[in-house]
Amino acid sequence: GNSVTQMEGPVTLSEEAFLTINCTYTATGYPSLFWYVQYPGEGLQLLLKATKADDKGSNKGFEATYRKETTSFHLEKGSVQVSDSAVYFCALVDLTGGGNKLTFGTGTQLKVEL
Amino acid sequence: DAGVTQSPTHLIKTRGQHVTLRCSPISGHKSVSWYQQVLGQGPQFIFQYYEKEERGRGNFPDRFSARQFPNYSSELNVNALLLGDSALYLCASSPGEGRRNTIYFGEGSWLTVV
């Protein structure tokens, strides 16, 4: 079946440091890939997405490139801020049998310190 | 425009009771999905509805049921509540189906079973 594997957290960085959160996936066909962010006590917010190989999703300084050859969708940001502290989820859309089922990774907690 | 709205936001139930959670999708969205997020884990797919038809069901017991109404809003029902049903229940909507659809989440309903 489909699956998403993320690096375990927590990831602790100093403000202005470079961020990478690794995400790899297993899927049949050609899934769309997403990064969602969850702030404490809140629901999920879409951060960025990519729908085909070599697409780059970007938003709020975050970027991720859909790499079909390595089945990866790593999240990067050049300079993190304290306000980026949250849990980040990598996910793919599973269209097996139709529908919009999202398969999520376990999440990576990011803590940014001054 | 309003996003995905869910009610109630927090509730406490006793083991064995029944709960109904409600969701209103973004205006114009015809697909609604439900996810369960246990503390510290990624969301798990429960159901997806499109045009009032069930399009997908996750690995949850028959105590979980859902439906979608003509106005595309949805209800998730859970019978015979167990302590393990304590979680954040997330509703998500999208315009339709297909890998290019973006899926948006509500803030969730926090269910505590005591």
Tab-separated table of C-alpha atoms in Angstrom:
chain	number	residue	atom	x	y	z
A	1	GLY	CA	0.000	0.000	0.000
A	2	ASN	CA	0.908	3.668	-0.027
A	3	SER	CA	3.056	5.091	2.745
A	4	VAL	CA	4.950	8.213	3.757
A	5	THR	CA	8.086	8.238	5.887
A	6	GLN	CA	9.336	11.377	7.593
A	7	MET	CA	12.411	12.055	9.656
A	8	GLU	CA	11.733	11.839	13.341
A	9	GLY	CA	11.709	14.913	15.513
A	10	PRO	CA	11.913	17.037	17.328
A	11	VAL	CA	14.175	19.139	15.172
A	12	THR	CA	15.606	22.047	17.140
A	13	LEU	CA	17.185	24.967	15.283
A	14	SER	CA	18.356	28.454	16.028
A	15	GLU	CA	16.594	31.332	14.338
A	16	GLU	CA	17.897	31.992	10.796
A	17	ALA	CA	19.241	28.451	10.448
A	18	PHE	CA	18.619	26.329	7.344
A	19	LEU	CA	15.859	23.747	7.594
A	20	THR	CA	15.495	20.384	5.885
A	21	ILE	CA	12.811	17.873	6.808
A	22	ASN	CA	13.131	14.649	4.853
A	23	CYS	CA	10.126	12.892	3.363
A	24	THR	CA	10.052	9.780	1.188
A	25	TYR	CA	7.040	7.955	-0.124
A	26	THR	CA	5.839	4.684	-1.559
A	27	ALA	CA	2.910	4.832	-3.944
A	28	THR	CA	1.377	3.230	-6.981
A	29	GLY	CA	0.921	5.471	-9.960
A	30	TYR	CA	1.678	9.180	-9.747
A	31	PRO	CA	0.470	10.704	-6.498
A	32	SER	CA	0.251	14.384	-5.664
A	33	LEU	CA	2.423	15.385	-2.706
A	34	PHE	CA	1.701	17.872	0.060
A	35	TRP	CA	3.212	19.469	3.118
A	36	TYR	CA	0.786	20.490	5.860
A	37	VAL	CA	1.660	22.416	9.024
A	38	GLN	CA	-0.066	22.150	12.393
A	39	TYR	CA	0.405	24.802	15.049
A	40	PRO	CA	-0.269	23.863	18.680
A	41	GLY	CA	-3.949	23.235	19.341
A	42	GLU	CA	-4.973	23.880	15.753
A	43	GLY	CA	-6.002	21.977	12.631
A	44	LEU	CA	-3.905	21.381	9.532
A	45	GLN	CA	-2.941	24.158	7.164
A	46	LEU	CA	-1.775	23.456	3.642
A	47	LEU	CA	1.776	24.717	3.255
A	48	LEU	CA	2.611	23.666	-0.305
A	49	LYS	CA	1.947	21.002	-2.892
A	50	ALA	CA	3.304	19.450	-6.089
A	51	THR	CA	1.285	17.407	-8.545
A	52	LYS	CA	3.894	15.919	-10.885
A	53	ALA	CA	7.537	14.969	-11.083
A	54	ASP	CA	10.037	17.865	-10.908
A	55	ASP	CA	7.344	20.297	-9.760
A	56	LYS	CA	8.499	22.630	-7.009
A	57	GLY	CA	5.967	23.758	-4.456
A	58	SER	CA	6.710	26.922	-2.516
A	59	ASN	CA	5.040	29.132	0.068
A	60	LYS	CA	6.161	31.492	2.854
A	61	GLY	CA	9.831	30.749	2.127
A	62	PHE	CA	9.348	26.978	2.264
A	63	GLU	CA	10.093	24.834	-0.785
A	64	ALA	CA	9.859	21.180	-1.753
A	65	THR	CA	10.603	19.457	-5.060
A	66	TYR	CA	8.802	16.308	-6.251
A	67	ARG	CA	11.621	13.842	-7.026
A	68	LYS	CA	10.217	10.771	-8.719
A	69	GLU	CA	13.610	9.090	-9.124
A	70	THR	CA	14.248	9.145	-5.383
A	71	THR	CA	10.545	9.114	-4.345
A	72	SER	CA	11.204	12.116	-2.129
A	73	PHE	CA	9.612	15.463	-1.281
A	74	HIS	CA	11.968	17.089	1.214
A	75	LEU	CA	10.890	20.363	2.833
A	76	GLU	CA	13.439	23.192	2.977
A	77	LYS	CA	13.610	26.754	4.213
A	78	GLY	CA	16.644	28.965	4.027
A	79	SER	CA	16.130	30.902	7.263
A	80	VAL	CA	13.681	29.740	9.909
A	81	GLN	CA	11.906	31.976	12.397
A	82	VAL	CA	10.553	31.296	15.867
A	83	SER	CA	7.065	31.545	14.368
A	84	ASP	CA	7.821	28.476	12.200
A	85	SER	CA	7.741	26.271	15.299
A	86	ALA	CA	5.052	23.678	14.578
A	87	VAL	CA	4.541	20.089	13.470
A	88	TYR	CA	5.035	19.452	9.762
A	89	PHE	CA	3.289	16.593	7.942
A	90	CYS	CA	4.196	15.195	4.558
A	91	ALA	CA	1.283	13.565	2.730
A	92	LEU	CA	0.255	12.068	-0.582
A	93	VAL	CA	-3.078	11.719	-2.295
A	94	ASP	CA	-4.062	8.129	-2.830
A	95	LEU	CA	-6.392	7.645	-5.765
A	96	THR	CA	-6.473	3.865	-5.559
A	97	GLY	CA	-10.115	2.925	-6.018
A	98	GLY	CA	-11.040	6.525	-6.571
A	99	GLY	CA	-11.432	9.276	-4.046
A	100	ASN	CA	-9.260	11.763	-2.229
A	101	LYS	CA	-7.649	9.720	0.527
A	102	LEU	CA	-4.609	11.445	2.026
A	103	THR	CA	-1.878	9.262	3.491
A	104	PHE	CA	0.191	11.123	6.091
A	105	GLY	CA	3.589	10.656	7.620
A	106	THR	CA	3.912	10.680	11.388
A	107	GLY	CA	4.873	14.348	11.494
A	108	THR	CA	8.083	16.170	12.410
A	109	GLN	CA	8.078	18.677	15.227
A	110	LEU	CA	10.175	21.767	14.589
A	111	LYS	CA	11.325	23.982	17.439
A	112	VAL	CA	13.054	27.246	16.570
A	113	GLU	CA	14.890	29.057	19.354
A	114	LEU	CA	16.240	32.591	19.558
B	1	ASP	CA	-14.863	33.218	2.208
B	2	ALA	CA	-15.352	30.850	5.090
B	3	GLY	CA	-13.080	27.850	5.338
B	4	VAL	CA	-14.045	24.391	6.462
B	5	THR	CA	-16.059	24.754	9.664
B	6	GLN	CA	-16.522	22.055	12.269
B	7	SER	CA	-18.628	21.752	15.383
B	8	PRO	CA	-18.372	21.290	18.241
B	9	THR	CA	-14.774	22.341	18.807
B	10	HIS	CA	-14.385	20.461	22.093
B	11	LEU	CA	-16.501	17.835	23.780
B	12	ILE	CA	-16.267	15.279	26.552
B	13	LYS	CA	-18.190	12.020	26.420
B	14	THR	CA	-18.440	8.951	28.613
B	15	ARG	CA	-17.534	5.447	27.471
B	16	GLY	CA	-20.439	3.769	25.713
B	17	GLN	CA	-22.059	7.024	24.619
B	18	HIS	CA	-22.624	8.204	21.083
B	19	VAL	CA	-21.212	11.334	19.426
B	20	THR	CA	-22.082	13.303	16.285
B	21	LEU	CA	-19.565	15.666	14.739
B	22	ARG	CA	-20.540	18.141	12.042
B	23	CYS	CA	-18.695	19.699	9.138
B	24	SER	CA	-19.484	22.389	6.573
B	25	PRO	CA	-17.172	22.382	3.565
B	26	ILE	CA	-15.839	25.403	1.751
B	27	SER	CA	-18.529	26.858	-0.505
B	28	GLY	CA	-18.519	25.045	-3.834
B	29	HIS	CA	-16.637	22.011	-2.539
B	30	LYS	CA	-18.408	18.723	-3.146
B	31	SER	CA	-16.011	16.297	-1.484
B	32	VAL	CA	-15.749	15.878	2.280
B	33	SER	CA	-13.374	13.598	4.152
B	34	TRP	CA	-12.936	12.715	7.809
B	35	TYR	CA	-9.683	11.946	9.631
B	36	GLN	CA	-8.790	10.897	13.144
B	37	GLN	CA	-5.610	12.281	14.697
B	38	VAL	CA	-4.465	10.707	17.912
B	39	LEU	CA	-2.044	12.795	19.964
B	40	GLY	CA	1.477	12.612	18.581
B	41	GLN	CA	0.513	10.859	15.350
B	42	GLY	CA	-0.422	11.760	11.808
B	43	PRO	CA	-4.080	11.908	10.762
B	44	GLN	CA	-5.692	8.617	9.741
B	45	PHE	CA	-8.322	8.494	7.006
B	46	ILE	CA	-11.811	7.472	8.118
B	47	PHE	CA	-14.242	8.304	5.285
B	48	GLN	CA	-14.576	10.276	2.101
B	49	TYR	CA	-17.833	11.400	0.473
B	50	TYR	CA	-18.362	12.947	-2.918
B	51	GLU	CA	-21.742	14.037	-4.211
B	52	LYS	CA	-23.368	12.279	-1.239
B	53	GLU	CA	-21.826	8.918	-2.095
B	54	GLU	CA	-19.229	7.141	0.030
B	55	ARG	CA	-16.034	7.027	-1.991
B	56	GLY	CA	-13.615	5.582	0.515
B	57	ARG	CA	-13.474	4.044	3.949
B	58	GLY	CA	-10.439	3.608	6.159
B	59	ASN	CA	-9.641	0.820	8.565
B	60	PHE	CA	-12.105	1.782	11.295
B	61	PRO	CA	-14.759	-0.363	12.997
B	62	ASP	CA	-18.443	-0.245	12.096
B	63	ARG	CA	-19.033	1.954	15.135
B	64	PHE	CA	-17.903	4.786	12.876
B	65	SER	CA	-20.353	6.009	10.254
B	66	ALA	CA	-20.854	9.161	8.236
B	67	ARG	CA	-23.098	10.776	5.702
B	68	GLN	CA	-23.177	13.756	3.393
B	69	PHE	CA	-26.213	15.941	2.924
B	70	PRO	CA	-27.591	17.609	-0.241
B	71	ASN	CA	-25.863	20.879	0.743
B	72	TYR	CA	-22.559	18.886	0.938
B	73	SER	CA	-22.228	19.259	4.701
B	74	SER	CA	-21.396	16.076	6.563
B	75	GLU	CA	-21.770	14.285	9.868
B	76	LEU	CA	-19.482	11.745	11.489
B	77	ASN	CA	-21.131	9.454	14.029
B	78	VAL	CA	-19.343	7.237	16.508
B	79	ASN	CA	-21.294	4.738	18.612
B	80	ALA	CA	-20.307	2.898	21.785
B	81	LEU	CA	-17.398	5.221	22.487
B	82	LEU	CA	-14.154	3.755	23.782
B	83	LEU	CA	-11.350	5.522	25.613
B	84	GLY	CA	-9.210	5.011	22.514
B	85	ASP	CA	-11.576	7.136	20.461
B	86	SER	CA	-10.208	10.216	22.211
B	87	ALA	CA	-8.627	12.234	19.428
B	88	LEU	CA	-8.829	15.271	17.200
B	89	TYR	CA	-11.336	14.639	14.414
B	90	LEU	CA	-10.565	16.595	11.291
B	91	CYS	CA	-12.868	17.324	8.415
B	92	ALA	CA	-11.451	18.212	5.016
B	93	SER	CA	-13.046	19.424	1.802
B	94	SER	CA	-12.004	19.731	-1.823
B	95	PRO	CA	-13.726	20.903	-4.988
B	96	GLY	CA	-13.851	17.420	-6.461
B	97	GLU	CA	-11.785	14.318	-6.865
B	98	GLY	CA	-8.541	13.738	-8.627
B	99	ARG	CA	-4.883	14.181	-7.908
B	100	ARG	CA	-4.862	17.874	-8.785
B	101	ASN	CA	-7.444	18.783	-6.159
B	102	THR	CA	-6.218	20.582	-3.088
B	103	ILE	CA	-7.640	19.330	0.188
B	104	TYR	CA	-8.347	21.885	2.930
B	105	PHE	CA	-8.827	21.082	6.592
B	106	GLY	CA	-10.961	22.534	9.335
B	107	GLU	CA	-9.763	23.297	12.858
B	108	GLY	CA	-11.061	19.980	14.114
B	109	SER	CA	-13.240	18.673	16.922
B	110	TRP	CA	-11.397	17.595	20.049
B	111	LEU	CA	-13.135	14.537	21.533
B	112	THR	CA	-12.253	13.288	24.999
B	113	VAL	CA	-13.794	10.019	26.158
B	114	VAL	CA	-13.701	9.430	29.915
